[in-house]
Coordinates of C-alpha atoms and ligand atoms in Angstrom, one line a residue:
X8 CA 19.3 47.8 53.0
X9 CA 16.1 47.6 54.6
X10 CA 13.0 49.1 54.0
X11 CA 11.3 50.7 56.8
X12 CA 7.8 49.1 57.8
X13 CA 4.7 51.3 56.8
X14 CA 3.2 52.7 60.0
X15 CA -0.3 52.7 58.2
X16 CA -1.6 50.4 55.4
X17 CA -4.8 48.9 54.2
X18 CA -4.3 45.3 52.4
X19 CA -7.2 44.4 50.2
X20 CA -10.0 46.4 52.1
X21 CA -13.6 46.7 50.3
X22 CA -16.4 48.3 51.4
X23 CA -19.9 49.2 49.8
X24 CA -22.6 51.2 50.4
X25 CA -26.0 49.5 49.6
X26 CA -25.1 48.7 45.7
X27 CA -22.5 51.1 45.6
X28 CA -19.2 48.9 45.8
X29 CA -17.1 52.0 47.0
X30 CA -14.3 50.3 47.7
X31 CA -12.8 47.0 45.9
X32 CA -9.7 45.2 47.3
X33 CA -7.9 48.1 47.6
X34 CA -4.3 48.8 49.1
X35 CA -2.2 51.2 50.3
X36 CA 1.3 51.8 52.7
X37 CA 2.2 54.8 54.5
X38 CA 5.6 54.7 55.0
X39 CA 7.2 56.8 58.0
X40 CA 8.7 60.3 56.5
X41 CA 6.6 60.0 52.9
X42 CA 4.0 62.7 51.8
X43 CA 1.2 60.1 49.6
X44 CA -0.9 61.5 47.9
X45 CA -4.7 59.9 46.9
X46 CA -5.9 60.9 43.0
X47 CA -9.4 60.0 41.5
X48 CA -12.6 61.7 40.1
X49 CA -15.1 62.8 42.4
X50 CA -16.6 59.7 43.5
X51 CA -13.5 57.2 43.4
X52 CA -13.7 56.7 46.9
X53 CA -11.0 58.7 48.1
X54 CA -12.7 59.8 50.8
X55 CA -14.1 56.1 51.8
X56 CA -10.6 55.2 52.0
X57 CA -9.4 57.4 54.5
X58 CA -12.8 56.7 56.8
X59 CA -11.6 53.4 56.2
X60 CA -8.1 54.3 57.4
X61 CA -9.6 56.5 60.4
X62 CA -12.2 54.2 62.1
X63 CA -15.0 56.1 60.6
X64 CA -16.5 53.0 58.3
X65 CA -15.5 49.3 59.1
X66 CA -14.6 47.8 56.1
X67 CA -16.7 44.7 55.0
X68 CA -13.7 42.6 54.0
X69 CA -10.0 43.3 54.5
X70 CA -7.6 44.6 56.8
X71 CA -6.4 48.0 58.5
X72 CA -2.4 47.6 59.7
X73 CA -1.1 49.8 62.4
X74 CA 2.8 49.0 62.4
X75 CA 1.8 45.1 60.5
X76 CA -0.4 44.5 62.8
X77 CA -4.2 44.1 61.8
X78 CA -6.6 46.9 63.9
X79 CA -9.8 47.3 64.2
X80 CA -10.6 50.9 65.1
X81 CA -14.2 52.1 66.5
X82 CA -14.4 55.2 65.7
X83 CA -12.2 58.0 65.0
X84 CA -11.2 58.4 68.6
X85 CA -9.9 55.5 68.6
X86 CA -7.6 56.4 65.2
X87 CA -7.0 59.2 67.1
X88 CA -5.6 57.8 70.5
X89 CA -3.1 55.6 67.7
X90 CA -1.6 58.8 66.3
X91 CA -4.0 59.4 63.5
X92 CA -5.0 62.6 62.5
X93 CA -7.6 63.3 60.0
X94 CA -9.1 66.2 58.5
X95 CA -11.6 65.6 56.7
X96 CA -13.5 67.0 53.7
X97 CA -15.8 68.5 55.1
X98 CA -15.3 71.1 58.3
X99 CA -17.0 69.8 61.2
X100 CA -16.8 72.3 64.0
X101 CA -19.2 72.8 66.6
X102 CA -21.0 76.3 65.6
X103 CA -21.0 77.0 69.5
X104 CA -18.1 76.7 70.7
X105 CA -14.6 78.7 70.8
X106 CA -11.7 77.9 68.5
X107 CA -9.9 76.6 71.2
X108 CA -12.5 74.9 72.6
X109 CA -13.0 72.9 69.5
X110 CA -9.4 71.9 68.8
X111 CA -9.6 70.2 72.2
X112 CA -13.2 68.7 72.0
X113 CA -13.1 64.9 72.6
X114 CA -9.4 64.7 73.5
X115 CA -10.7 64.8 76.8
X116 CA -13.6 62.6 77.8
X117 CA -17.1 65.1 77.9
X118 CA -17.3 65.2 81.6
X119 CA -14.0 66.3 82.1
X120 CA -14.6 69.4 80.2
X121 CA -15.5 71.6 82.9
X122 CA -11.9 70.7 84.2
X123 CA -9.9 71.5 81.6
X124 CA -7.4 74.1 82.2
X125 CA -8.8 77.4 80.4
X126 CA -5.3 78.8 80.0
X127 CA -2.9 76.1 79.1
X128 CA -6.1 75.4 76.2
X129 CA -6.1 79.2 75.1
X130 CA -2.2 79.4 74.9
X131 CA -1.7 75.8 73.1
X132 CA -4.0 77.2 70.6
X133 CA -2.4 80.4 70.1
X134 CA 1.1 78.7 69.4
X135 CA -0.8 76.5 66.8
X136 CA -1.9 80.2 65.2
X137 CA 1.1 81.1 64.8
X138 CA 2.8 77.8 63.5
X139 CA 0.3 78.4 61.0
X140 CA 1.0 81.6 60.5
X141 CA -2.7 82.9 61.0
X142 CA -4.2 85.7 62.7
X143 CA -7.3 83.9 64.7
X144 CA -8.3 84.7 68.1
X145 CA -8.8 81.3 70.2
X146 CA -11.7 82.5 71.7
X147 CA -13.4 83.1 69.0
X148 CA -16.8 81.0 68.4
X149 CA -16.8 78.8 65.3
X150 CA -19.9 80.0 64.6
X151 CA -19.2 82.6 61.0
X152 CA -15.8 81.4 60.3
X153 CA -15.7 81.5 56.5
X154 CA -14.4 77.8 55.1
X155 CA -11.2 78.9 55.0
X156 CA -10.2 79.3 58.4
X157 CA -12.5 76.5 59.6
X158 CA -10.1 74.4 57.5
X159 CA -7.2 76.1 59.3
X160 CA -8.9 75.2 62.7
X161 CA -9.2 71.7 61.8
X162 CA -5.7 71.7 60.6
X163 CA -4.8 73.2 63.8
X164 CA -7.1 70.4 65.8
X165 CA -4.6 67.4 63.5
X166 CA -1.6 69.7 64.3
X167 CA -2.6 69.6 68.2
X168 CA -1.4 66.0 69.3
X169 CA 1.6 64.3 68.0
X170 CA 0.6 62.4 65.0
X171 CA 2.5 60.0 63.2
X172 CA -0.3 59.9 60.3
X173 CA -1.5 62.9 59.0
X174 CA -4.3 62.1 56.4
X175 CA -6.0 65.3 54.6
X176 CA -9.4 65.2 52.5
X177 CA -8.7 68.3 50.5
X178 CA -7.7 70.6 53.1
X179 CA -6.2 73.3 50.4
X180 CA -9.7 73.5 48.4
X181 CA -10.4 76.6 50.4
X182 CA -7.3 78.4 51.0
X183 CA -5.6 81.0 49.5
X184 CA -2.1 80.6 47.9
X185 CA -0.3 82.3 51.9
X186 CA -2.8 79.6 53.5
X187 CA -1.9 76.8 51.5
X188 CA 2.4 77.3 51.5
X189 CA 2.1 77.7 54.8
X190 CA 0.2 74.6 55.8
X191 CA 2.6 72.7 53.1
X192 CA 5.7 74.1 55.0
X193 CA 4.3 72.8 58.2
X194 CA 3.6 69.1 56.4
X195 CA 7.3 68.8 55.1
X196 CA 8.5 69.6 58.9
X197 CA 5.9 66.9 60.0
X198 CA 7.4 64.7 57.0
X199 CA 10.9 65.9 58.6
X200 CA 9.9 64.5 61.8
X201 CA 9.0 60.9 60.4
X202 CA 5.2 61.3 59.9
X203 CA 3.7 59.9 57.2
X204 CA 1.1 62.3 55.1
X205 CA -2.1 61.4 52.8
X206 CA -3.0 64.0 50.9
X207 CA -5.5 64.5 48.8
X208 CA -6.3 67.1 46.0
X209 CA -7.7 67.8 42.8
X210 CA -4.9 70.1 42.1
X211 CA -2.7 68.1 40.0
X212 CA 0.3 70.8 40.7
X213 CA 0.0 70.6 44.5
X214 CA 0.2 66.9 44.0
X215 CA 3.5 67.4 42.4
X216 CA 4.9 69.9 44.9
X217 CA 4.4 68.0 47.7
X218 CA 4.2 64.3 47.5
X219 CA 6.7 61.6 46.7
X220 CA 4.1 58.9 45.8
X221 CA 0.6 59.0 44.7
X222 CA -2.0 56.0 44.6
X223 CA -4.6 56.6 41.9
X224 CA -8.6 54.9 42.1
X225 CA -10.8 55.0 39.8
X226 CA -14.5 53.3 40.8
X227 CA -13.6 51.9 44.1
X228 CA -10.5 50.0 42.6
X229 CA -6.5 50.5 42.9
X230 CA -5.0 52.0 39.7
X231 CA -1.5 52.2 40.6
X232 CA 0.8 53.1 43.2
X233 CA 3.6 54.7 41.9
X234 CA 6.4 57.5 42.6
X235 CA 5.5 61.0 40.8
X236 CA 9.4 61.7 39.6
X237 CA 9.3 60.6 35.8
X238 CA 5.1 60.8 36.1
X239 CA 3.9 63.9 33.9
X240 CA 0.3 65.6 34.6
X241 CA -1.5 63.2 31.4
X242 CA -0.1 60.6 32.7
X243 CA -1.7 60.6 36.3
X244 CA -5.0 62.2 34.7
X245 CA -4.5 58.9 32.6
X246 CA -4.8 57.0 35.5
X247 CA -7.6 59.1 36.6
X248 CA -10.0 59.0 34.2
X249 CA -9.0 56.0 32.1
X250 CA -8.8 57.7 28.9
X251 CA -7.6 60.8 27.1
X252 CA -8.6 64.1 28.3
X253 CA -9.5 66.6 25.4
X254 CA -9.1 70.5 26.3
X255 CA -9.7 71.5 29.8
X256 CA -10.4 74.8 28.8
X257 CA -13.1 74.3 25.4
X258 CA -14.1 78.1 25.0
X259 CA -16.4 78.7 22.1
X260 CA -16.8 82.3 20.8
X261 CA -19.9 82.9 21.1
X262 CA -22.3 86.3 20.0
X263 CA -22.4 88.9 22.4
X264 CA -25.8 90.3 22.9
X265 CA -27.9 92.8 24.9
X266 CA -27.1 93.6 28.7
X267 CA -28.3 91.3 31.3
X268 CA -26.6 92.3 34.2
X269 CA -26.2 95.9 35.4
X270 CA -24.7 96.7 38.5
X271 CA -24.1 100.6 39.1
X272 CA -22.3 101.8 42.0
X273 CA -23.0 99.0 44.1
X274 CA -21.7 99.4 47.9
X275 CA -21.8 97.9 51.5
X276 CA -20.1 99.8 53.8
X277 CA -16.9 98.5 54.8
X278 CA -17.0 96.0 52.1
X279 CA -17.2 96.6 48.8
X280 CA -17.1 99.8 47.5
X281 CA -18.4 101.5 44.3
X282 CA -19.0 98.7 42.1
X283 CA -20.3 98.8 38.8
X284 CA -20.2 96.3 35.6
X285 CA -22.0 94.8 32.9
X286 CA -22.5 91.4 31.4
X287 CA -23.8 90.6 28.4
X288 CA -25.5 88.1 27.2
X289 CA -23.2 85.7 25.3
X290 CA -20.3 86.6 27.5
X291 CA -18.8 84.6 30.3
X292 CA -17.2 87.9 33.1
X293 CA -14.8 86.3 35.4
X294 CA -14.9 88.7 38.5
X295 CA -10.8 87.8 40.1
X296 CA -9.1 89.0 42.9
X297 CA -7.7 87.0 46.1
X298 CA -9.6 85.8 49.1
X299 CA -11.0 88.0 50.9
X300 CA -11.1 91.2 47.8
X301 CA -15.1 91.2 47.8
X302 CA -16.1 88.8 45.3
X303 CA -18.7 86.7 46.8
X304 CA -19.8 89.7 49.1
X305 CA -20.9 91.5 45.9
X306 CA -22.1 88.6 44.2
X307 CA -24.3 87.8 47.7
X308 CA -25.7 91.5 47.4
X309 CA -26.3 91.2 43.6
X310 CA -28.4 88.7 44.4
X311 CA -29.8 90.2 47.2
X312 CA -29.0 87.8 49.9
X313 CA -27.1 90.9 51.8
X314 CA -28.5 94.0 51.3
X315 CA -26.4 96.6 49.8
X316 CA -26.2 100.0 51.5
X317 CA -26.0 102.0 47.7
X318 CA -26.5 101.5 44.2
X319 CA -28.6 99.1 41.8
X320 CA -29.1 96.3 40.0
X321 CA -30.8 95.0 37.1
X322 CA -31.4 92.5 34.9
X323 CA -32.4 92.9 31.4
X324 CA -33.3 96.2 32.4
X325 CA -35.6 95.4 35.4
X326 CA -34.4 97.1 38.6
X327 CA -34.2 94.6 41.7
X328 CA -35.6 94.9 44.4
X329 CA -32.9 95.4 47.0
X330 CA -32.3 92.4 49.5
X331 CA -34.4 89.9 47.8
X332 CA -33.2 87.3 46.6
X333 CA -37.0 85.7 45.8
X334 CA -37.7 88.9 43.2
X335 CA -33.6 88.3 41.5
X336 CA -34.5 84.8 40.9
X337 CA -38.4 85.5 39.4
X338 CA -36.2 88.5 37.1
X339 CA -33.9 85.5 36.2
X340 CA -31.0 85.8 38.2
X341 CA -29.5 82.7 39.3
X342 CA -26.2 82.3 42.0
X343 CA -24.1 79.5 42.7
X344 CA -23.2 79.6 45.9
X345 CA -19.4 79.1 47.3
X346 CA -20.3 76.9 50.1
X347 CA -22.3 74.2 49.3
X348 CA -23.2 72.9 52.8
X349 CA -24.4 76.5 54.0
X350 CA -26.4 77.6 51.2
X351 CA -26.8 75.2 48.6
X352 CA -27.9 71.7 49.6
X353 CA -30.5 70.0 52.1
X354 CA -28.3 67.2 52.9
X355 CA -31.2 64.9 53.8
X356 CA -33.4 65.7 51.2
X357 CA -33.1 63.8 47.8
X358 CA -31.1 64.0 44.8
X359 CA -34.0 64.9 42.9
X360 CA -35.6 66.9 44.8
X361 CA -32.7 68.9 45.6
X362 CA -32.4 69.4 42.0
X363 CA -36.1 70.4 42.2
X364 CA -36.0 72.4 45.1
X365 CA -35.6 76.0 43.2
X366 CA -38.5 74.5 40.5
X367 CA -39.6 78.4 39.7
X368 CA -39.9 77.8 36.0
X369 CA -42.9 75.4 36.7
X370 CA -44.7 77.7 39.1
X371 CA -43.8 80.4 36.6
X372 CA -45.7 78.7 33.7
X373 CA -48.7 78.4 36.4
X374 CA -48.4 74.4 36.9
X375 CA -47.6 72.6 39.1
X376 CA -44.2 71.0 40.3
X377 CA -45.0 67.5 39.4
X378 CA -42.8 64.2 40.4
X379 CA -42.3 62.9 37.5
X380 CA -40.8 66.1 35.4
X381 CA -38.8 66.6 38.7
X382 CA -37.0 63.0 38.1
X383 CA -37.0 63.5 34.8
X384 CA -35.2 67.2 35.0
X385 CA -32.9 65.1 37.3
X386 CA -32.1 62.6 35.7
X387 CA -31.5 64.8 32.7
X388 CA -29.1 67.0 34.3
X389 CA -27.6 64.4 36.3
X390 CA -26.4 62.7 32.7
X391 CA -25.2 66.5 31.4
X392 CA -22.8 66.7 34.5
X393 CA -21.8 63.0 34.8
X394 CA -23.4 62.8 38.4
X395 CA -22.2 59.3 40.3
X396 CA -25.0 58.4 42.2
X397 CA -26.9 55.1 42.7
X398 CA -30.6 56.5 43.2
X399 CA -32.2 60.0 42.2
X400 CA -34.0 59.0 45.6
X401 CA -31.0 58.9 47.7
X402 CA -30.1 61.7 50.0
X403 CA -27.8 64.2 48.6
X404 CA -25.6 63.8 51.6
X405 CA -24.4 60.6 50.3
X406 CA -23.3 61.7 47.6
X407 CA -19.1 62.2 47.5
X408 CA -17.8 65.7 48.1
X409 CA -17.3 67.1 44.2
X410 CA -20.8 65.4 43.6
X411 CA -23.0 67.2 45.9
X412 CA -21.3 70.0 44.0
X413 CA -22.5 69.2 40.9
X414 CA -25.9 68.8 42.5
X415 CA -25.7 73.0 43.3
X416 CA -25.2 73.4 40.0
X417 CA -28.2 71.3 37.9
X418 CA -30.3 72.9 40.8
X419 CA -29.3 76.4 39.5
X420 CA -29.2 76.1 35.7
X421 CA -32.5 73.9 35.6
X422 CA -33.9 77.3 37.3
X423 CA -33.3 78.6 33.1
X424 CA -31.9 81.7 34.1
X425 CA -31.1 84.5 32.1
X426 CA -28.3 85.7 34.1
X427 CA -26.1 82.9 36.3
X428 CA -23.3 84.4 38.7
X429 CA -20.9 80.8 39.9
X430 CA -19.2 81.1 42.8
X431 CA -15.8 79.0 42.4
X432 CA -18.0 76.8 40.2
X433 CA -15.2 74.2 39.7
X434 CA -13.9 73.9 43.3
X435 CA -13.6 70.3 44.5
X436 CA -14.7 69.2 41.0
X437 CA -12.1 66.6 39.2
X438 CA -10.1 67.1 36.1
X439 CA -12.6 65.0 34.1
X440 CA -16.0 66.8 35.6
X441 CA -14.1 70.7 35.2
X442 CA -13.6 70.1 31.8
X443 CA -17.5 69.4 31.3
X444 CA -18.6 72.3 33.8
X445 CA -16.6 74.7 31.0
X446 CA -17.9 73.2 28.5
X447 CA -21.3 73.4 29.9
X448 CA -20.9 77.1 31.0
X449 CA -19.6 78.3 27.6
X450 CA -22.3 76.7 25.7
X451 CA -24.5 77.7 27.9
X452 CA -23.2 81.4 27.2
X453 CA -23.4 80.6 23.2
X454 CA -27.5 80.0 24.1
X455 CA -27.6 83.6 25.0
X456 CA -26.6 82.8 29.0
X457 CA -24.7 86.1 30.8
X458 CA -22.4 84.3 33.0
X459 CA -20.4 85.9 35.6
X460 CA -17.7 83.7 37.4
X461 CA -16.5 83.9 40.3
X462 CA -12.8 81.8 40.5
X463 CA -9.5 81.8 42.7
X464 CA -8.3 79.0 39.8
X465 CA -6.6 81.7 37.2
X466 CA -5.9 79.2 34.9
X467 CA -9.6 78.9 34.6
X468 CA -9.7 82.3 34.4
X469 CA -7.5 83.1 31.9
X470 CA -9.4 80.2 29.8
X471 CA -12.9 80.4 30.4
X472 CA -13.9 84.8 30.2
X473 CA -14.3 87.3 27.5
X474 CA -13.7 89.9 29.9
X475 CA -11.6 89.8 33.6
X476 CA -12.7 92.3 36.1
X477 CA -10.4 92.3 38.9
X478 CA -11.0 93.4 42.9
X479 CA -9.2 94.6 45.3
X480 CA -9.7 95.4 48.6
X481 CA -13.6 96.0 48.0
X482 CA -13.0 97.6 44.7
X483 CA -12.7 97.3 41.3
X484 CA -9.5 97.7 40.3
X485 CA -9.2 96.6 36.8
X486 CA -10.9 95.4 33.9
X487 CA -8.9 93.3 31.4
X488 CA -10.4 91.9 27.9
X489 CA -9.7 88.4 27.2
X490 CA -6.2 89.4 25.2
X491 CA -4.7 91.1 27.7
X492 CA -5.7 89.1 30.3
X493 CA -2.5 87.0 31.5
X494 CA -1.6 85.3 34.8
X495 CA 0.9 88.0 35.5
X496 CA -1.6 90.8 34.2
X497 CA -4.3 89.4 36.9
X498 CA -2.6 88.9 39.5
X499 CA -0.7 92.1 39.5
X500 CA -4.2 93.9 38.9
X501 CA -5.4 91.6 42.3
X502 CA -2.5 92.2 44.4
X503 CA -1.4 95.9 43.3
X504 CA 1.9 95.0 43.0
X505 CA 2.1 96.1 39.1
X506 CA 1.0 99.5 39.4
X507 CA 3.6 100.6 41.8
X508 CA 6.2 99.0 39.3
X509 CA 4.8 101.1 36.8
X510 CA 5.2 104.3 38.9
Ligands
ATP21 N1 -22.4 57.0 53.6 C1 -22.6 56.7 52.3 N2 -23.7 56.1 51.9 C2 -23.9 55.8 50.6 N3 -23.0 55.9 49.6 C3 -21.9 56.5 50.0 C4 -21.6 56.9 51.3 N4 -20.3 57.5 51.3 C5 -19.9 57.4 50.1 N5 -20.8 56.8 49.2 C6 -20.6 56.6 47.8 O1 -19.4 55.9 47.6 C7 -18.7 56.4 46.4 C8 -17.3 57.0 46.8 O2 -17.5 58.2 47.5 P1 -16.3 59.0 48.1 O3 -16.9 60.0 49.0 O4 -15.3 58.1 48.7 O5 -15.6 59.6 46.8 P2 -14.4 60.7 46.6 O6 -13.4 60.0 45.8 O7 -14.0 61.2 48.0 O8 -15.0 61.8 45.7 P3 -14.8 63.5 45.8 O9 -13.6 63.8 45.0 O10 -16.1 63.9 45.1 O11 -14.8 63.9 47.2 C9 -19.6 57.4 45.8 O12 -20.4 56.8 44.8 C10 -20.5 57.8 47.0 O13 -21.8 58.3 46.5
MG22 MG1 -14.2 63.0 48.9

């Protein structure tokens, strides 16, 4: 029997960046009709390989092989015009134009654009909607998408021409449990069809739904490449992270103190409704619910980045000003935001002074920020979080997806806050690095931290809080302690499923 030909491989490709060897002799096949998935820590070089794959970086020694025969792509258009589609990590929409407008960007050359026909682009894009099952008006700027459905409208933009490589940076890290079935559904039909998939994920049980063979780096170098039936979750975290992994979820009770937070009867109209909780200090909230409930709005008006039409907030018994976030932070509130590239990073600024950039605890104690405690705050945090950088200097942009993540974080807790709220504080972050983002927030929280944590991840849920409050539909619905608080108990809370079985 023979085997088919890969349509897509890379045979012994490396490629660095300055001293950072991302890439070392690394290969890979993409077989016609195979879904492949791409494991590693944040930083492997997962996403180096795919730019590798797509024309994005030229690789400094090796070879890219369209149907065996050696390529050189230059640029992703060119990937493109071969059959490849890629979404990548990071949306990258342009904030001005429609929906439909970008899915077609760049398939035609620029000066065409005036040309193209209006309709036939508007209807093409509706059909894609529905294939994905999702409810967005083609017309619709890009501009205030939230990251989910940008994801959808780059999945839409890969789904738009017929591609015989589909390679995906993460495309699920966003999406709700409807969003990601549906765009799995619509992979095994492309799978059906012939094409071959990379996926990537840091969901180890989307890994195992989907794919049929996975190819593990670790530090720019080939681990295996191996089929998943007979592989069990240790043993691909194995190949991971190169070593045991102790508990992923290390708790530790710690003494519940004072209030810190207070939120009465917070509301924004046509949001969020009526909200009111405590968190004490000591105690790690989780605040549950599915995309979309009102989680990060009422976290955004705690901290008073929206303004809230009713109610108050206070920490350690200071009322907040409303709508400022400047007066929550100087009172000791800290937020992690949800999307790092709107809110929490200047991509061109360094490491450092990223980490620096919210340095209120100096200015507090009357001195001033100074360079040197800046890089050493850094560096500090930078070994409490396992950053993979090469320079404290280097732009944060450069830094791998789950990295400049990690980055939001040290530049929020170096702030010393009394109060921290985290937004999906663990999304995009590998097995290795979630395990020490628990461990760091619950020992934080046995310091005397209030944490309230925001998380779609109900594992992490379950594991992490003292105390689950759940939202629905701009409410709060339920509040579970850490005994009764259950998969099943969430998520019937979240969806309101359980109540009408109990009536
Ligand atoms: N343009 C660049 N300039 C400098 N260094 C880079 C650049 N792109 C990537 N790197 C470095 O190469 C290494 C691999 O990064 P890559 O983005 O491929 O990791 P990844 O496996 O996708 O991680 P994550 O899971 O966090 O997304 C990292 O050390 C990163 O900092
Ligand atoms: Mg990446």
């Amino acid at each position: 029997m023979n085997e088919p030909a890969p349509i897509l491989a890379l045979k012994d490709v490396s490629k660095s960046f300055g001293a950072v060897r991302a890439l070392q002799d690394v290969s890979l096949s993409l077989y016609p009709g195979e879904v492949h998935a791409l494991a590693g820590e944040n930083g492997a070089g997962k996403s180096t390989l795919i730019k590798a794959l797509a024309g994005v970086h030229r690789p400094d020694s090796g070879q890219v092989l369209l149907d065996g025969r050696p390529v050189a792509f230059h640029g992703p258009a060119d990937a493109r015009d071969a059959g490849i589609a890629v979404i990548y990590q990071e949306p990258t929409l342009f904030p001005d134009l429609s929906i439909a407008e970008n899915i077609f960007m760049g398939r035609q050359p620029r000066r065409t654009l005036g040309r193209i026909d209006r309709r036939a682009v508007h209807e093409t894009t509706a059909g894609l909607m529905r294939r994905l099952g999702v409810d967005l008006a083609p017309d619709r700027p890009a501009r205030g998408l939230s990251i989910a459905d940008q994801q959808i409208v780059e999945i839409a933009k890969a789904l738009s021409f017929d591609a015989r490589v589909l390679i995906m940076d993460e495309p699920t890290a966003a999406l709700t449990g409807d969003e990601t079935a549906r765009l799995f559904s619509v992979v095994r039909t492309l799978r059906a069809e012939g094409a071959a998939v990379l996926f990537i994920s840091h969901r180890l049980d989307e890994i195992f739904e989907l794919c049929g063979r996975v190819t593990t780096l670790r530090d720019g170098r080939r681990i295996s490449s191996e089929p998943l039936a007979g592989l069990t979750e240790d043993d691909l975290v194995r190949r991971m992270v190169g070593r045991e992994l102790d508990d992923l979820y290390p708790k530790q009770d710690a003494a519940v103190g004072a209030v810190a937070l207070s939120v009465s009867r917070l509301t924004r109209e046509g949001v969020f409704r009526d909200v009111s909780f405590e968190v004490r200090r000591g105690e790690i909230v989780a605040l549950a619910g599915l995309v979309g409930a009102g989680r990060t709005e009422v976290a955004q008006a705690v901290f008073g980045v929206d303004r809230a039409d009713a109610g108050e907030v206070k920490v350690d018994g200071t009322v907040l000003r409303p709508g400022s976030p400047t007066a929550a932070m100087a009172a000791g509130l800290a937020l992690v935001p949800e999307d790092r590239r709107q809110r929490g990073l200047v991509m061109e600024m360094s490491i450092e002074r990223n980490i620096g950039l919210t340095g209120l605890g100096e200015v507090r104690r009357g001195g001033l920020v100074r360079r040197a405690l800046e890089h050493d705050r850094a560096a500090d945090w930078a070994v409490r979080l396992q950053l993979k950088y090469n320079r404290l200097a280097d732009a944060v942009g450069v830094l791998s997806g789950g990295n400049q993540q990690k980055v939001v974080l040290a530049k929020w807790l170096a702030t010393e806050p009394s109060v921290l709220i985290v937004d999906e504080p663990t999304r995009g972050i590998d097995v290795g690095t979630k395990a020490e983002v628990h461990r760091l927030l619950s020992s934080l929280a046995a310091e005397g931290l209030a944490v309230l944590m925001i998380s779609s991840d109900l594992p992490e849920v379950i594991g992490m809080a003292d105390r689950v409050l759940v939202m629905r539909e701009g409410r709060l619905v339920a509040e579970l302690p850490r005994e009764g608080a259950t998969e099943e108990t969430v998520m019937a809370a979240a969806t309101g499923l359980g109540e009408r079985a109990a009536a």
